[in-house]
Coordinates of N, CA, C and O in Angstrom, one line a residue:
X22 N 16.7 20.8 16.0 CA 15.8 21.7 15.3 C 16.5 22.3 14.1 O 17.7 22.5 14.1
X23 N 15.6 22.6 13.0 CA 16.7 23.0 11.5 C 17.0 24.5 12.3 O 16.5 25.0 13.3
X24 N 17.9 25.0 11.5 CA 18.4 26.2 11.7 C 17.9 26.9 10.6 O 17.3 27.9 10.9
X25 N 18.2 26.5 9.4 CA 17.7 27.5 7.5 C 16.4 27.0 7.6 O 15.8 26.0 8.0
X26 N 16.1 28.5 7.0 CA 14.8 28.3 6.0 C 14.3 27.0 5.3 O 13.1 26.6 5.3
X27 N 15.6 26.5 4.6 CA 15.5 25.6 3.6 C 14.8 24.5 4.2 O 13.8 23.9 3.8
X28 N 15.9 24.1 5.9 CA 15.5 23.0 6.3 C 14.3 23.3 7.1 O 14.0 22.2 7.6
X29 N 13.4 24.3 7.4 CA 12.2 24.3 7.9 C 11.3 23.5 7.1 O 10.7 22.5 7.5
X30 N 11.3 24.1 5.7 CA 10.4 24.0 4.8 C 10.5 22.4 4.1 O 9.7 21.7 3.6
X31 N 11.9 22.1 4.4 CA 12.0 20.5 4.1 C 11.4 19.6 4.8 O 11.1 18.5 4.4
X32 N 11.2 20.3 6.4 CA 10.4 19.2 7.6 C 9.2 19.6 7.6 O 8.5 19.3 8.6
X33 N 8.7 20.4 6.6 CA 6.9 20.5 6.1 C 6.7 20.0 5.2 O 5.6 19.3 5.1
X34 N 7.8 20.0 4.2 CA 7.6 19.4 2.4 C 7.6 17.6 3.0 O 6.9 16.8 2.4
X35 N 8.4 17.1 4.0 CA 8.3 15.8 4.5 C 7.0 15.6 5.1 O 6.1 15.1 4.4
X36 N 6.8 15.9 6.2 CA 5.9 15.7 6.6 C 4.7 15.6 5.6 O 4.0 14.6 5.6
X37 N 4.3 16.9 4.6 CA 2.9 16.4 3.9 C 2.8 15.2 3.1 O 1.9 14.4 3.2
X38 N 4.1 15.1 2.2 CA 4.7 13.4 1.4 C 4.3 12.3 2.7 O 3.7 11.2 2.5
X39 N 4.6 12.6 3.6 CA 4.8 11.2 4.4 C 2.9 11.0 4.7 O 2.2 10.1 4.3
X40 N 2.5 11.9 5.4 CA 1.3 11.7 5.2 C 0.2 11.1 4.1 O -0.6 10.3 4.3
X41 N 0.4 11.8 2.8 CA 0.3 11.3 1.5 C 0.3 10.1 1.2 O -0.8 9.6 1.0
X42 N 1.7 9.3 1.3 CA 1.7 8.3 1.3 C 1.3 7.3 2.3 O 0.8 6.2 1.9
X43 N 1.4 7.6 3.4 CA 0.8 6.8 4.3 C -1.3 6.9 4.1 O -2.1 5.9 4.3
X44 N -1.6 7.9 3.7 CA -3.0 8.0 2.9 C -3.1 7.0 1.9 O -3.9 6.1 2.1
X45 N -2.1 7.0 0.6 CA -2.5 6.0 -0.5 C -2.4 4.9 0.1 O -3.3 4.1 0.1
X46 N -0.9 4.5 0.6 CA -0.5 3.4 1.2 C -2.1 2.4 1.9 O -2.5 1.4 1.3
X47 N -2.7 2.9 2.9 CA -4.1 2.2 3.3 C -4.4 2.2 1.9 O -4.1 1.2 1.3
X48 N -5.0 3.0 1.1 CA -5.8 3.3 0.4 C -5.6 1.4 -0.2 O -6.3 0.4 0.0
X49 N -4.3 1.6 -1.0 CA -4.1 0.3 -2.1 C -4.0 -1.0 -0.6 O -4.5 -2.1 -0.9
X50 N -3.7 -0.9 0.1 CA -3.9 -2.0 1.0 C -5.3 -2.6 0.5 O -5.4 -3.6 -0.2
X51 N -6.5 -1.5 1.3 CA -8.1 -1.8 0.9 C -8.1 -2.6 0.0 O -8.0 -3.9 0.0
X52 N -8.1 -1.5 -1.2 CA -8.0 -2.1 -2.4 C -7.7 -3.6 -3.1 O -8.4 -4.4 -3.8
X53 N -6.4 -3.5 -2.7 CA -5.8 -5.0 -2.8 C -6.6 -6.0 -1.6 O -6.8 -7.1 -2.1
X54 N -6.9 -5.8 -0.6 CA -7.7 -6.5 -0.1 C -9.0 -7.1 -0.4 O -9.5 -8.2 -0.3
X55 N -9.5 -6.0 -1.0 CA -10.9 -6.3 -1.5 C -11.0 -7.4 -2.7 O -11.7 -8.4 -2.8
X56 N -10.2 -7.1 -3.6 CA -9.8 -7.8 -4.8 C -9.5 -9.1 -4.6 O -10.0 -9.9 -5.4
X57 N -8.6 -9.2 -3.4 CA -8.8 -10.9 -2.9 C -9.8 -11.5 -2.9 O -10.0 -12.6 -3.6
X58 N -10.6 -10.6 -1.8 CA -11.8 -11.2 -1.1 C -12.5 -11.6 -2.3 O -13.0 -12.8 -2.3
X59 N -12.7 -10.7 -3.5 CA -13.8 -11.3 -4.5 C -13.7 -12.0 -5.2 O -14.5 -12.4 -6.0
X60 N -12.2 -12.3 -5.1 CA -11.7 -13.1 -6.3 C -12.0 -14.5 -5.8 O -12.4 -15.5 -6.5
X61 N -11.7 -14.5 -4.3 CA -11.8 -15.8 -3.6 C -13.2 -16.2 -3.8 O -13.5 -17.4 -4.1
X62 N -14.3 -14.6 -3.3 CA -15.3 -15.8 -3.5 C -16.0 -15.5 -4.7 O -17.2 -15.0 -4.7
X63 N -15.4 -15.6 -5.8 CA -15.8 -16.0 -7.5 C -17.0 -14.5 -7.5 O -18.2 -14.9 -7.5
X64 N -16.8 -13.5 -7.4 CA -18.0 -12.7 -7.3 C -17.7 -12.1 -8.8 O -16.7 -12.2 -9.4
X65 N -19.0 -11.3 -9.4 CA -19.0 -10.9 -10.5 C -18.1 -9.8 -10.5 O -17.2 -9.8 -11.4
X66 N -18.1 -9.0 -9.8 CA -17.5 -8.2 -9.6 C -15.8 -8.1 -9.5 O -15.2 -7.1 -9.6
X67 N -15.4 -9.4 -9.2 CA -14.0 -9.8 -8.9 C -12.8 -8.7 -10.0 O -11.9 -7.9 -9.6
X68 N -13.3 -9.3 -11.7 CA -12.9 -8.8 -12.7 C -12.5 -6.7 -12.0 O -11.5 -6.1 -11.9
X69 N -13.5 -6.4 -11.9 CA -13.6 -5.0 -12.2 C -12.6 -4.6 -11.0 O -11.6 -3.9 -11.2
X70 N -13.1 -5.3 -9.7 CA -12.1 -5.0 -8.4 C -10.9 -5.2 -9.0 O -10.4 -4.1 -9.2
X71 N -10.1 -6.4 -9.3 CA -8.9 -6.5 -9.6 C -8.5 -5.7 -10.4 O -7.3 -5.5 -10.2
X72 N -8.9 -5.1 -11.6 CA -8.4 -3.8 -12.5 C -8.4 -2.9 -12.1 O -7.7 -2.0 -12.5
X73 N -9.5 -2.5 -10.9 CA -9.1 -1.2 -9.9 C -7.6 -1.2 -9.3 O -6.7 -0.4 -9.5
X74 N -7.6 -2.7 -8.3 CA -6.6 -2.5 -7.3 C -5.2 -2.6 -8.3 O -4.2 -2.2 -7.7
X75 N -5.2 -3.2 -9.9 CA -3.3 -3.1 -10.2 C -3.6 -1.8 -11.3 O -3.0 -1.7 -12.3
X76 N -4.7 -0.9 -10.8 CA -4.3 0.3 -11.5 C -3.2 1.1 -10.7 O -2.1 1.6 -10.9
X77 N -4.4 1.0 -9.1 CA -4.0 1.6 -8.1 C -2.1 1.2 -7.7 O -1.2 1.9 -7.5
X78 N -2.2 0.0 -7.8 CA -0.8 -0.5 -7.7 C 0.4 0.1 -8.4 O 1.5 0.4 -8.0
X79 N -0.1 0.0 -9.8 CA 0.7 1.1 -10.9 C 0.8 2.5 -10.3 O 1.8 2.9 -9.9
X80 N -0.2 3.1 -10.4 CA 0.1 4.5 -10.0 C 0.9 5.0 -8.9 O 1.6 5.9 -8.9
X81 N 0.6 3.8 -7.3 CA 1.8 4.2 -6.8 C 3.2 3.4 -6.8 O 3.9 3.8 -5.9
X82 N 3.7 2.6 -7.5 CA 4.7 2.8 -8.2 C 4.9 4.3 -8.8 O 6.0 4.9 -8.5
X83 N 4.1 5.1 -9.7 CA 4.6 5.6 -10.5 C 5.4 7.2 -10.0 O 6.3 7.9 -10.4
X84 N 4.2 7.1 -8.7 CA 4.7 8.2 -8.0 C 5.6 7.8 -7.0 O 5.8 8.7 -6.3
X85 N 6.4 6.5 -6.4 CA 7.3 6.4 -5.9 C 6.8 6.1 -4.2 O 7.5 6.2 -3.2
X86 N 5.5 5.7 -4.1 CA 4.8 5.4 -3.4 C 5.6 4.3 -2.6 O 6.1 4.4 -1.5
X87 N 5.6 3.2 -3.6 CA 6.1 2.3 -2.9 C 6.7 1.8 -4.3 O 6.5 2.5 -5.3
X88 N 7.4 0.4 -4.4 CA 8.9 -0.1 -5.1 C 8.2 -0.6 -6.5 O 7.3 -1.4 -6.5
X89 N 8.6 -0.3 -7.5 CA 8.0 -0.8 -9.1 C 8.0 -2.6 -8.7 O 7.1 -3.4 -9.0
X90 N 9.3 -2.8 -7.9 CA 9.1 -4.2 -8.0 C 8.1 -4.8 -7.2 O 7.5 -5.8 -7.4
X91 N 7.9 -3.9 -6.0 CA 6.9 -4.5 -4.9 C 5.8 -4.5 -5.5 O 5.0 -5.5 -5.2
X92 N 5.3 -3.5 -6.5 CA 4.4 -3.5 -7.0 C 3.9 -4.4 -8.2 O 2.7 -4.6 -8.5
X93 N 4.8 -5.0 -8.9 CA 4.8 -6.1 -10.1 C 4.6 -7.5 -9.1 O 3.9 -8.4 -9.4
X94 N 5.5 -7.5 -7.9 CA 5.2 -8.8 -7.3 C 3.8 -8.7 -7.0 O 3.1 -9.5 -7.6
X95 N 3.1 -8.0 -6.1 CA 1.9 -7.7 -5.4 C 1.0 -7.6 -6.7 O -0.1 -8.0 -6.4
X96 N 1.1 -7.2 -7.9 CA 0.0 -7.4 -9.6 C 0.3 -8.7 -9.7 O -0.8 -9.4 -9.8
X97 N 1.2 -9.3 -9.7 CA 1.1 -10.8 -10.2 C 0.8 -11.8 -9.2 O 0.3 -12.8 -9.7
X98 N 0.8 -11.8 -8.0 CA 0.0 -12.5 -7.0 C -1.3 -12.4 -7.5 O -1.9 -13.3 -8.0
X99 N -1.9 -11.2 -7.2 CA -3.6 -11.0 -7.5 C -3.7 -11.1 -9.0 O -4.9 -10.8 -9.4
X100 N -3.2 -11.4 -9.6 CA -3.8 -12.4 -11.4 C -3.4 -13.5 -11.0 O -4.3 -14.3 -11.1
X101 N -2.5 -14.0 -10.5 CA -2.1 -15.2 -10.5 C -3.8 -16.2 -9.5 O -4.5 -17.2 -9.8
X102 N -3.9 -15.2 -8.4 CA -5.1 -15.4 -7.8 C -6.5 -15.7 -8.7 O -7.1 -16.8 -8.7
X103 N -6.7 -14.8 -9.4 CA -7.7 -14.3 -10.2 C -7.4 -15.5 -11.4 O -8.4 -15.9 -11.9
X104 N -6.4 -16.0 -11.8 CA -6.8 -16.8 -12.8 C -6.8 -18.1 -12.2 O -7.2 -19.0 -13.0
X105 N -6.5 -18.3 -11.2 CA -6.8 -19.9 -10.7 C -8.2 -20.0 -10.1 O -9.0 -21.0 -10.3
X106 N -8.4 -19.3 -9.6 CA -10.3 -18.9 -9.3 C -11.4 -18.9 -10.6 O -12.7 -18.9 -10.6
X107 N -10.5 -18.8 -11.8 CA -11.7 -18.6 -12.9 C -10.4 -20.2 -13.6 O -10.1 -19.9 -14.7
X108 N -9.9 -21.3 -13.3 CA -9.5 -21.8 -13.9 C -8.8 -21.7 -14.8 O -8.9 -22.7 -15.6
X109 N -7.9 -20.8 -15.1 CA -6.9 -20.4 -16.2 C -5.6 -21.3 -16.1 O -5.3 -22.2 -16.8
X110 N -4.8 -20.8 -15.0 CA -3.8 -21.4 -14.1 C -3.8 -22.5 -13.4 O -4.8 -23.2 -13.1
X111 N -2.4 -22.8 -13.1 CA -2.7 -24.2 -12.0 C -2.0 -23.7 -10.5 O -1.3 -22.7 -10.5
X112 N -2.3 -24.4 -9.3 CA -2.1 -23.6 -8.2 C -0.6 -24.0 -8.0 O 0.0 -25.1 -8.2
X113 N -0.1 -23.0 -7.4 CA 1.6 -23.4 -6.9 C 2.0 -23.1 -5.7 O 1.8 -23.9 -4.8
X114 N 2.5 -22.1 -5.4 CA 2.6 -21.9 -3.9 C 2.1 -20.4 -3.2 O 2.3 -19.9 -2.1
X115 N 1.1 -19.9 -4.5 CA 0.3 -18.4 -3.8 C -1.0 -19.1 -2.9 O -1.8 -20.0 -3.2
X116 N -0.9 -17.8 -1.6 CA -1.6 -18.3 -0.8 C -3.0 -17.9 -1.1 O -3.9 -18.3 -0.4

Protein backbone atom coordinates (compact mmCIF):
# COMPACT_ATOMS: atom_id res chain seq x y z
CA UNK A 1 0.00 0.00 0.00
CA UNK A 2 1.59 3.69 -0.93
CA UNK A 3 2.56 5.43 2.15
CA UNK A 4 2.61 9.52 0.50
CA UNK A 5 0.10 11.46 -0.65
CA UNK A 6 1.86 11.55 -3.86
CA UNK A 7 1.68 7.81 -4.28
CA UNK A 8 -2.11 7.59 -3.37
CA UNK A 9 -2.94 10.02 -5.93
CA UNK A 10 -0.64 8.27 -8.53
CA UNK A 11 -2.71 4.81 -7.94
CA UNK A 12 -5.95 7.12 -8.88
CA UNK A 13 -4.20 9.24 -11.63
CA UNK A 14 -3.30 5.32 -12.93
CA UNK A 15 -6.09 3.80 -12.52
CA UNK A 16 -8.42 6.55 -14.48
CA UNK A 17 -5.59 6.44 -17.65
CA UNK A 18 -5.75 2.76 -17.56
CA UNK A 19 -9.42 2.68 -17.71
CA UNK A 20 -9.37 5.47 -20.47
CA UNK A 21 -7.40 3.59 -22.48
CA UNK A 22 -8.75 0.39 -22.10
CA UNK A 23 -12.20 2.54 -23.19
CA UNK A 24 -10.56 3.86 -26.45
CA UNK A 25 -8.57 0.80 -26.85
CA UNK A 26 -12.24 -1.27 -27.64
CA UNK A 27 -13.33 1.77 -29.04
CA UNK A 28 -10.56 1.69 -32.24
CA UNK A 29 -10.74 -2.20 -32.06
CA UNK A 30 -14.78 -1.65 -33.31
CA UNK A 31 -13.75 0.71 -35.37
CA UNK A 32 -10.98 -0.94 -37.18
CA UNK A 33 -13.27 -3.79 -37.30
CA UNK A 34 -16.00 -2.41 -38.91
CA UNK A 35 -13.80 -0.89 -41.64
CA UNK A 36 -12.73 -4.33 -42.54
CA UNK A 37 -16.00 -5.64 -42.66
CA UNK A 38 -17.06 -2.97 -45.28
CA UNK A 39 -14.31 -2.89 -47.12
CA UNK A 40 -14.48 -6.65 -47.58
CA UNK A 41 -17.86 -6.43 -48.53
CA UNK A 42 -17.31 -3.38 -51.22
CA UNK A 43 -20.12 -1.28 -49.24
CA UNK A 44 -20.56 2.34 -50.08
CA UNK A 45 -19.83 3.22 -47.06
CA UNK A 46 -16.41 1.47 -46.78
CA UNK A 47 -14.64 4.95 -47.91
CA UNK A 48 -16.20 6.95 -44.90
CA UNK A 49 -15.64 3.91 -42.26
CA UNK A 50 -12.01 3.62 -43.14
CA UNK A 51 -11.31 7.53 -42.65
CA UNK A 52 -13.14 7.18 -39.41
CA UNK A 53 -11.15 4.22 -38.11
CA UNK A 54 -7.23 5.85 -39.25
CA UNK A 55 -8.47 8.98 -37.71
CA UNK A 56 -9.25 7.17 -34.65
CA UNK A 57 -5.98 5.27 -35.06
CA UNK A 58 -4.05 8.64 -35.26
CA UNK A 59 -5.49 10.10 -32.35
CA UNK A 60 -4.57 7.34 -30.22
CA UNK A 61 -1.20 7.35 -31.23
CA UNK A 62 -1.21 10.80 -30.45
CA UNK A 63 -2.31 10.56 -27.01
CA UNK A 64 0.01 7.51 -26.39
CA UNK A 65 -2.72 5.21 -26.48
CA UNK A 66 -1.09 2.79 -28.17
CA UNK A 67 2.56 2.71 -30.38
CA UNK A 68 2.81 5.47 -33.45
CA UNK A 69 4.26 2.38 -35.10
CA UNK A 70 1.50 0.05 -34.19
CA UNK A 71 -0.64 2.44 -35.39
CA UNK A 72 1.04 3.23 -38.99
CA UNK A 73 1.28 -0.70 -39.34
CA UNK A 74 -2.60 -1.22 -38.43
CA UNK A 75 -3.38 2.37 -41.12
CA UNK A 76 -1.53 0.60 -43.77
CA UNK A 77 -3.12 -2.79 -43.54
CA UNK A 78 -6.65 -1.18 -43.78
CA UNK A 79 -5.57 1.00 -47.14
CA UNK A 80 -3.73 -1.63 -48.26
CA UNK A 81 -7.18 -3.63 -47.71
CA UNK A 82 -9.27 -0.88 -49.00
CA UNK A 83 -7.31 -0.50 -52.18
CA UNK A 84 -7.22 -4.04 -53.33
CA UNK A 85 -11.06 -4.23 -52.78
CA UNK A 86 -11.60 -1.14 -55.06
CA UNK A 87 -8.63 -2.57 -57.41
CA UNK A 88 -5.88 -0.06 -56.89
CA UNK A 89 -3.27 -2.52 -55.52
CA UNK A 90 -2.20 -6.07 -56.08
CA UNK A 91 -2.70 -8.62 -53.26
CA UNK A 92 0.47 -9.87 -51.28
CA UNK A 93 0.41 -11.31 -48.03
CA UNK A 94 -2.48 -9.07 -46.06
CA UNK A 95 -5.06 -11.11 -44.81
Amino acid sequence: MANTASARKRIRTNARRHNRNVMVRSALKTLVKKSAQSVNAKNEASKESLAAALKALDQAAAKGIIHKNQAARRKSRLVRRFNIANGIGTRTTVQ
